[in-house]
Amino acid sequence: MSREQVLERIRAALGDVPARADEAAGLPTLPTPQVFADPVGMFVERSRQLSMTAEIVASMDDAAAHAAAWCAGRAARRVAVWSSADLQSVVDRIRAAGVEILVPGSPLDALASADIGITGAEWGIAETATLVLSTDPGRPRLTSLLPPAHMAILRADRILADLPALFARCGALPSALTLVTGPSRSADIGFVPVLGAHGPMAVAVFVIAN
């Protein structure tokens, strides 16, 4: 069957359905974003189903306290962080506990020895418990990918329902957009699931309600 025959069948099946503006302009069509009653609750619940540590906290100070406790629970001695004013209270709390802080631009061998990478998150996707991380010189990808554990701080008002909602909101895309859904998993060899094959073995996210 030729391409034109396939398209003709699709047109016949659609009948009189009016074309969307993006279709009329010849642009790719995205599904309509879903609407969930409690996207924040769904994000946290599905994060936990994916073996992530996920908690809703009241403020950045509470997030800093939870972050310090999570680092202490993992006996972290060296932590890589993004250069972000939003994370400063978290970084200060962890540094006060005697943990070494590695900022963007630190030597690669030092980053490779970091116990945890700490980042913010541009968005969260409730449907899949996905963290969306933008990239720039102060927010390198290695912070979330290289250490064996990753912690993210996310504002509740940045949690969207699904991927169509993300692409409807994010505007111009950065040079790299990293989507993180739970700890790294792979079953490439013998269909045996292995954690940490391509990234962190543990992921924690603290969602700030305010």
Rosetta silent file (secondary structure, phi, psi, omega in degrees, C-alpha in Angstrom):
SEQUENCE: MSREQVLERIRAALGDVPARADEAAGLPTLPTPQVFADPVGMFVERSRQLSMTAEIVASMDDAAAHAAAWCAGRAARRVAVWSSADLQSVVDRIRAAGVEILVPGSPLDALASADIGITGAEWGIAETATLVLSTDPGRPRLTSLLPPAHMAILRADRILADLPALFARCGALPSALTLVTGPSRSADIGFVPVLGAHGPMAVAVFVIAN
SCORE:     score description
SCORE:     0.000 S_00000001
   1 L     0.000  132.202 -177.256    0.000    0.000    0.000 S_00000001
   2 L   -77.430  166.536  178.338    1.413    3.387   -0.994 S_00000001
   3 H   -60.310  -42.047 -178.738    1.845    6.380    1.308 S_00000001
   4 H   -65.103  -35.582  177.375   -0.976    8.242   -0.447 S_00000001
   5 H   -65.504  -41.248  177.834   -3.354    5.297    0.038 S_00000001
   6 H   -61.499  -47.898 -179.426   -2.568    5.199    3.760 S_00000001
   7 H   -62.955  -36.640  179.365   -3.163    8.940    4.096 S_00000001
   8 H   -64.888  -38.621  176.805   -6.415    8.685    2.143 S_00000001
   9 H   -65.230  -39.369  178.469   -7.713    6.030    4.543 S_00000001
  10 H   -63.942  -42.995  179.611   -6.814    8.224    7.512 S_00000001
  11 H   -62.930  -39.670  179.869   -8.643   11.185    5.963 S_00000001
  12 H   -65.955  -38.130 -179.977  -11.699    9.045    5.339 S_00000001
  13 H   -68.724  -34.641  179.844  -11.689    7.757    8.934 S_00000001
  14 H   -73.459  -26.914  177.224  -11.441   11.290   10.317 S_00000001
  15 L    62.215 -123.379 -175.397  -14.384   12.445    8.254 S_00000001
  16 L   -97.840   18.232  178.471  -15.405   15.990    9.107 S_00000001
  17 L   -62.763  123.943 -177.670  -13.151   16.419   12.153 S_00000001
  18 L   -67.103  144.662  179.325  -11.835   20.001   11.865 S_00000001
  19 L   -73.158  140.442  174.652   -8.098   20.415   11.497 S_00000001
  20 L   -75.031  162.318 -177.554   -6.214   21.913   14.454 S_00000001
  21 H   -60.043  -39.480 -178.746   -4.212   25.077   13.931 S_00000001
  22 H   -69.734  -32.768  176.521   -0.899   23.218   14.168 S_00000001
  23 H   -66.779  -43.235 -179.146   -2.092   20.663   11.603 S_00000001
  24 H   -62.372  -30.544  179.553   -3.180   23.420    9.240 S_00000001
  25 L   -86.203   -0.210 -179.622    0.269   24.975    9.545 S_00000001
  26 L    78.614   18.128 -178.892    1.946   21.659    8.805 S_00000001
  27 L   -93.878  157.493  176.042    3.385   21.354   12.326 S_00000001
  28 L   -60.586  143.765 -178.856    3.572   18.152   14.405 S_00000001
  29 L   -99.827  127.191  177.068    0.448   17.550   16.486 S_00000001
  30 L  -101.412  147.125  175.739    0.823   16.904   20.227 S_00000001
  31 L   -61.044  154.395  176.834   -1.814   15.179   22.356 S_00000001
  32 L   -69.689  132.026  178.908   -3.940   17.390   24.571 S_00000001
  33 L   -57.813  145.705  177.537   -2.469   17.575   28.112 S_00000001
  34 L   -81.000  165.948  177.128   -4.322   15.582   30.738 S_00000001
  35 L  -123.932  122.223  178.419   -5.888   17.075   33.846 S_00000001
  36 L  -115.077  143.951 -178.306   -5.315   15.419   37.243 S_00000001
  37 L   -65.034  -36.582 -176.490   -7.042   16.403   40.480 S_00000001
  38 L  -138.953   76.692 -177.813   -3.825   16.197   42.523 S_00000001
  39 H   -62.697  -33.035 -179.575   -0.715   16.214   40.303 S_00000001
  40 H   -67.208  -47.225  177.119    1.609   16.814   43.267 S_00000001
  41 H   -60.864  -39.670  178.615    0.229   13.832   45.192 S_00000001
  42 H   -64.572  -41.974  179.587    0.401   11.703   42.043 S_00000001
  43 H   -59.086  -46.883 -178.257    4.026   12.722   41.440 S_00000001
  44 H   -65.750  -44.397 -179.145    5.034   11.716   44.976 S_00000001
  45 H   -61.403  -45.823 -178.331    3.082    8.449   44.898 S_00000001
  46 H   -72.709  -28.356  173.512    4.516    7.356   41.555 S_00000001
  47 H   -60.978  -45.550 -179.843    8.010    8.408   42.610 S_00000001
  48 H   -66.052  -34.202  176.480    7.775    6.012   45.532 S_00000001
  49 H   -63.749  -25.162  178.928    6.491    3.268   43.234 S_00000001
  50 L   -93.492   15.437  177.579    9.738    3.721   41.282 S_00000001
  51 L    69.068   25.741  173.616   11.813    3.232   44.473 S_00000001
  52 L   -92.173  152.185  166.807   12.583    6.931   44.827 S_00000001
  53 E   -82.728  121.856 -176.878   12.633    8.774   48.139 S_00000001
  54 E  -139.391  126.616 -179.457    9.905   11.425   47.733 S_00000001
  55 E  -140.608  144.490  170.511    8.588   13.842   50.341 S_00000001
  56 E   -94.816  126.237 -179.293    6.482   17.004   50.346 S_00000001
  57 E  -120.766  161.376 -171.828    8.028   19.654   52.600 S_00000001
  58 L   -82.209  -28.094 -172.773    6.712   23.030   53.686 S_00000001
  59 L  -155.493  173.271  177.216    9.648   25.287   52.824 S_00000001
  60 H   -65.600  -34.486  176.602   13.197   25.453   51.515 S_00000001
  61 H   -61.837  -41.390  176.345   14.467   25.295   55.098 S_00000001
  62 H   -64.818  -39.541  177.382   12.586   22.012   55.548 S_00000001
  63 H   -61.595  -39.964  178.607   14.010   20.774   52.254 S_00000001
  64 H   -62.892  -41.397  179.240   17.505   21.624   53.523 S_00000001
  65 H   -64.977  -44.183  177.876   16.902   19.640   56.713 S_00000001
  66 H   -64.521  -40.007 -179.917   15.606   16.619   54.765 S_00000001
  67 H   -63.205  -43.591  179.525   18.494   16.891   52.309 S_00000001
  68 H   -63.998  -39.909  179.243   21.063   16.942   55.123 S_00000001
  69 H   -65.772  -39.291  179.933   19.425   13.935   56.768 S_00000001
  70 H   -66.481  -40.356  176.947   19.407   12.013   53.470 S_00000001
  71 H   -63.473  -43.075  179.405   23.091   12.782   52.939 S_00000001
  72 H   -64.070  -38.579  179.219   23.884   11.699   56.501 S_00000001
  73 H   -64.703  -24.449  177.752   21.911    8.496   56.019 S_00000001
  74 L   -99.557    7.775 -179.959   24.082    7.670   53.027 S_00000001
  75 L    53.488   41.623 -178.107   27.281    8.666   54.898 S_00000001
  76 L   -70.573  133.679  176.831   28.058   11.187   52.171 S_00000001
  77 L  -111.732  -23.412 -177.034   31.459   12.882   52.436 S_00000001
  78 E  -140.954  127.936 -174.780   31.590   14.672   49.085 S_00000001
  79 E  -130.188  132.049  174.586   28.620   16.175   47.229 S_00000001
  80 E   -93.923  137.710 -175.809   28.414   17.781   43.783 S_00000001
  81 E  -133.694  156.215  168.755   25.917   20.634   43.466 S_00000001
  82 L   -73.711  155.453  171.502   24.489   22.982   40.887 S_00000001
  83 L   -90.318   94.260 -174.846   25.386   26.663   41.103 S_00000001
  84 L  -147.179  129.897  178.387   21.907   27.972   41.925 S_00000001
  85 H   -60.708  -30.853 -179.165   20.688   30.572   44.403 S_00000001
  86 H   -64.271  -25.287 -176.829   17.597   28.396   45.002 S_00000001
  87 H   -97.715    2.095 -170.498   19.804   25.641   46.415 S_00000001
  88 H   -60.944  -41.952 -179.457   21.984   27.817   48.628 S_00000001
  89 H   -66.067  -33.331  176.086   20.253   26.977   51.925 S_00000001
  90 H   -65.911  -46.881 -179.835   20.510   23.268   51.089 S_00000001
  91 H   -62.119  -43.237 -179.772   24.214   23.607   50.289 S_00000001
  92 H   -61.788  -41.154 -178.526   24.862   25.625   53.472 S_00000001
  93 H   -66.003  -40.504 -179.180   23.118   23.028   55.645 S_00000001
  94 H   -72.155  -40.204  177.950   25.084   20.155   54.136 S_00000001
  95 H   -62.694  -38.257  179.682   28.399   22.032   54.291 S_00000001
  96 H   -63.590  -22.406  178.339   27.762   22.797   57.982 S_00000001
  97 L   -84.794    3.376  177.004   27.579   19.040   58.565 S_00000001
  98 L    92.323   11.987 -179.530   31.160   18.685   57.336 S_00000001
  99 L   -87.042  135.228  177.142   30.397   17.501   53.806 S_00000001
 100 E   -73.913  134.717 -178.366   32.744   18.669   51.030 S_00000001
 101 E  -106.448  127.176  176.830   30.932   20.639   48.314 S_00000001
 102 E  -108.446  120.570 -177.550   31.951   20.348   44.655 S_00000001
 103 L   -95.135  164.991  175.723   30.723   23.188   42.432 S_00000001
 104 L   -54.125  138.510 -176.468   30.412   23.195   38.617 S_00000001
 105 L    95.585   -4.618  176.515   33.847   23.265   37.036 S_00000001
 106 L   -64.561  154.862  179.754   35.419   21.009   39.663 S_00000001
 107 L   -56.104  144.683 -176.692   37.933   18.472   38.309 S_00000001
 108 H   -60.566  -37.357 -179.212   36.329   15.464   36.694 S_00000001
 109 H   -67.204  -31.116  176.223   38.135   13.004   38.972 S_00000001
 110 H   -70.177  -43.605  178.150   36.716   14.834   42.001 S_00000001
 111 H   -61.566  -36.389 -179.215   33.196   14.744   40.551 S_00000001
 112 H   -66.617  -19.775  179.681   33.628   11.029   39.841 S_00000001
 113 L   -99.468    3.507  179.370   34.243   10.469   43.552 S_00000001
 114 L   -67.695  141.038  178.964   31.183   12.431   44.712 S_00000001
 115 L   -81.099  -32.657 -176.237   28.709   10.414   46.775 S_00000001
 116 E  -143.484  144.747  169.771   25.642   12.456   45.786 S_00000001
 117 E  -110.100  131.792 -177.804   24.703   14.982   43.116 S_00000001
 118 E  -116.502  126.462 -179.126   22.250   17.696   44.143 S_00000001
 119 E  -135.135  167.162  163.060   20.206   19.628   41.589 S_00000001
 120 E   -86.822 -164.673  173.723   17.053   21.604   41.220 S_00000001
 121 L  -151.030  130.812 -179.479   14.467   20.633   38.608 S_00000001
 122 L   -66.845  -41.424  179.868   12.893   22.841   35.983 S_00000001
 123 E  -146.440  164.636  168.231    9.712   20.761   35.929 S_00000001
 124 E  -127.838  146.171 -179.989    8.214   17.547   37.273 S_00000001
 125 E  -111.052  113.178 -174.063    5.866   15.240   35.332 S_00000001
 126 L   -64.486  -42.377 -173.303    3.143   13.765   37.546 S_00000001
 127 L   -58.679  -36.158 -174.884    2.068   10.933   35.232 S_00000001
 128 L  -119.972    3.653 -176.580    5.509    9.294   35.186 S_00000001
 129 L    55.796   45.487 -177.407    7.254   10.880   38.217 S_00000001
 130 E   -99.650  135.502  172.522    9.825   12.358   35.838 S_00000001
 131 E   -93.802  134.350  179.216   12.249   15.142   36.746 S_00000001
 132 E  -111.473  116.090 -175.040   13.044   17.590   33.944 S_00000001
 133 E  -114.247  121.676  173.041   16.506   19.155   34.235 S_00000001
 134 E   -81.821  160.768 -176.670   17.719   22.019   32.047 S_00000001
 135 L  -123.482  135.066  167.810   21.407   22.368   31.278 S_00000001
 136 E  -156.669  177.990 -175.842   23.754   25.344   31.315 S_00000001
 137 L   -56.715  -31.020  178.825   27.316   25.947   32.614 S_00000001
 138 L   -86.701   -7.435 -178.593   26.076   26.345   36.191 S_00000001
 139 E  -132.901   66.706 -175.149   23.808   23.294   35.929 S_00000001
 140 L   -70.732  152.284 -179.918   25.884   20.576   34.243 S_00000001
 141 L   -64.569  -33.657 -175.891   24.419   17.178   33.352 S_00000001
 142 H   -59.650  -26.707 -178.437   27.208   15.335   35.171 S_00000001
 143 H   -61.271  -35.904 -179.757   25.846   16.476   38.547 S_00000001
 144 H   -93.820  -17.366 -173.027   22.790   14.259   38.126 S_00000001
 145 H  -102.495  -32.546 -170.910   24.388   11.486   36.071 S_00000001
 146 L   -84.161  -46.161  179.874   27.839   10.751   37.499 S_00000001
 147 L   -66.019  156.802 -179.084   27.407   10.271   41.294 S_00000001
 148 L   -72.794   -9.541  177.116   25.779    7.026   42.487 S_00000001
 149 E  -138.716  146.351 -177.599   22.918    8.982   44.089 S_00000001
 150 E  -129.893  131.018  175.351   20.919   11.992   42.906 S_00000001
 151 E  -119.838  134.908  178.885   18.845   14.410   44.979 S_00000001
 152 E  -125.685  143.320  173.911   16.542   17.012   43.437 S_00000001
 153 E  -108.622  125.175 -172.621   14.676   19.953   44.962 S_00000001
 154 E  -133.345  132.716  174.921   11.411   20.704   43.123 S_00000001
 155 E   -80.088  139.843 -177.162    8.731   23.326   43.663 S_00000001
 156 H   -60.392  -34.076 -177.982    5.185   21.986   43.736 S_00000001
 157 H   -76.407    1.386  175.186    3.962   24.634   41.283 S_00000001
 158 H  -103.031    9.699  178.550    6.413   23.270   38.692 S_00000001
 159 E   -92.581  120.666 -179.613    4.733   19.852   38.546 S_00000001
 160 E  -104.839  166.038 -175.453    2.821   19.314   35.305 S_00000001
 161 L   -70.412  -50.664 -172.353    0.412   16.547   34.401 S_00000001
 162 L  -155.046 -177.690 -178.064    2.227   14.876   31.495 S_00000001
 163 H   -63.857  -41.601  175.356    4.716   15.341   28.651 S_00000001
 164 H   -55.802  -36.359  177.427    2.271   17.208   26.353 S_00000001
 165 H   -66.511  -35.915  177.642    1.841   19.737   29.175 S_00000001
 166 H   -62.287  -50.762 -175.956    5.627   20.080   29.390 S_00000001
 167 H   -70.413  -20.209  174.313    6.077   20.809   25.699 S_00000001
 168 H   -76.308  -21.071 -173.803    3.182   23.251   25.826 S_00000001
 169 H  -108.320  -26.151 -166.579    4.936   25.187   28.611 S_00000001
 170 L   -78.472  -15.812  177.326    8.681   24.916   28.146 S_00000001
 171 L    66.528 -141.013 -179.944    9.027   27.199   25.101 S_00000001
 172 L   -65.871  131.403 -177.181   12.466   27.256   23.466 S_00000001
 173 L   -81.506  145.827  175.472   14.422   24.168   24.451 S_00000001
 174 L   -74.378 -179.432 -179.443   17.929   24.431   25.967 S_00000001
 175 L   -63.805  -28.531  176.740   20.958   22.704   24.459 S_00000001
 176 L  -147.637  136.379  177.529   20.174   19.649   26.589 S_00000001
 177 E  -126.963  113.625 -175.925   17.074   18.639   28.518 S_00000001
 178 E   -98.216  127.400  176.509   17.530   15.650   30.831 S_00000001
 179 E  -107.956  119.968 -175.668   14.494   13.600   31.857 S_00000001
 180 E  -114.588  119.695  178.647   15.072   11.493   34.976 S_00000001
 181 L  -123.747   89.625  177.900   12.540    8.831   35.935 S_00000001
 182 L    74.795 -178.722  176.254   13.714    6.959   39.013 S_00000001
 183 L   -59.871  152.526  178.027   17.048    5.189   39.544 S_00000001
 184 L   -63.644  132.203  178.648   18.948    4.078   36.460 S_00000001
 185 E  -132.771  146.543  174.437   17.845    0.619   35.307 S_00000001
 186 E  -149.270  142.368  174.080   18.991   -1.690   32.544 S_00000001
 187 L  -130.918   35.624 -176.551   18.133   -5.248   31.536 S_00000001
 188 L   -65.308  -32.251 -175.202   20.294   -5.397   28.419 S_00000001
 189 L  -105.676  111.647  176.767   22.167   -8.537   29.486 S_00000001
 190 L    64.892   17.865 -179.659   20.053  -11.647   29.973 S_00000001
 191 L    56.078   29.128  177.858   16.960   -9.532   30.780 S_00000001
 192 L   -99.641  116.387 -179.123   18.237   -9.239   34.353 S_00000001
 193 L   -62.836  132.811  178.820   17.422   -5.784   35.834 S_00000001
 194 E  -129.088  129.857  177.251   20.519   -3.951   37.073 S_00000001
 195 E   -87.285  143.264  173.734   20.457   -0.661   38.991 S_00000001
 196 L    81.412   14.801 -177.570   22.997    2.059   38.292 S_00000001
 197 L   -68.962  -36.675 -175.617   24.116    0.882   34.865 S_00000001
 198 L  -126.545   13.957 -177.765   23.775    4.298   33.212 S_00000001
 199 L   174.245 -161.104 -175.583   23.295    6.676   36.135 S_00000001
 200 L   -61.591  145.779  175.526   22.439    6.921   39.847 S_00000001
 201 L   -85.953  -17.710 -178.234   21.320    3.879   41.809 S_00000001
 202 E  -137.937  140.472  179.501   19.270    6.028   44.201 S_00000001
 203 E  -134.894  134.826  175.389   17.144    9.134   43.621 S_00000001
 204 E  -127.225  142.582  175.896   15.472   11.430   46.147 S_00000001
 205 E  -135.579  130.909  177.435   13.174   14.370   45.476 S_00000001
 206 E  -113.635  115.971 -174.307   11.906   16.897   47.994 S_00000001
 207 E   -95.989  121.309 -178.433    8.878   18.827   46.779 S_00000001
 208 E   -88.502  116.646 -175.190    8.428   22.287   48.305 S_00000001
 209 L   -66.523  -39.181 -178.252    4.739   22.969   48.854 S_00000001
 210 L   -93.312    0.000    0.000    5.106   26.762   49.125 S_00000001
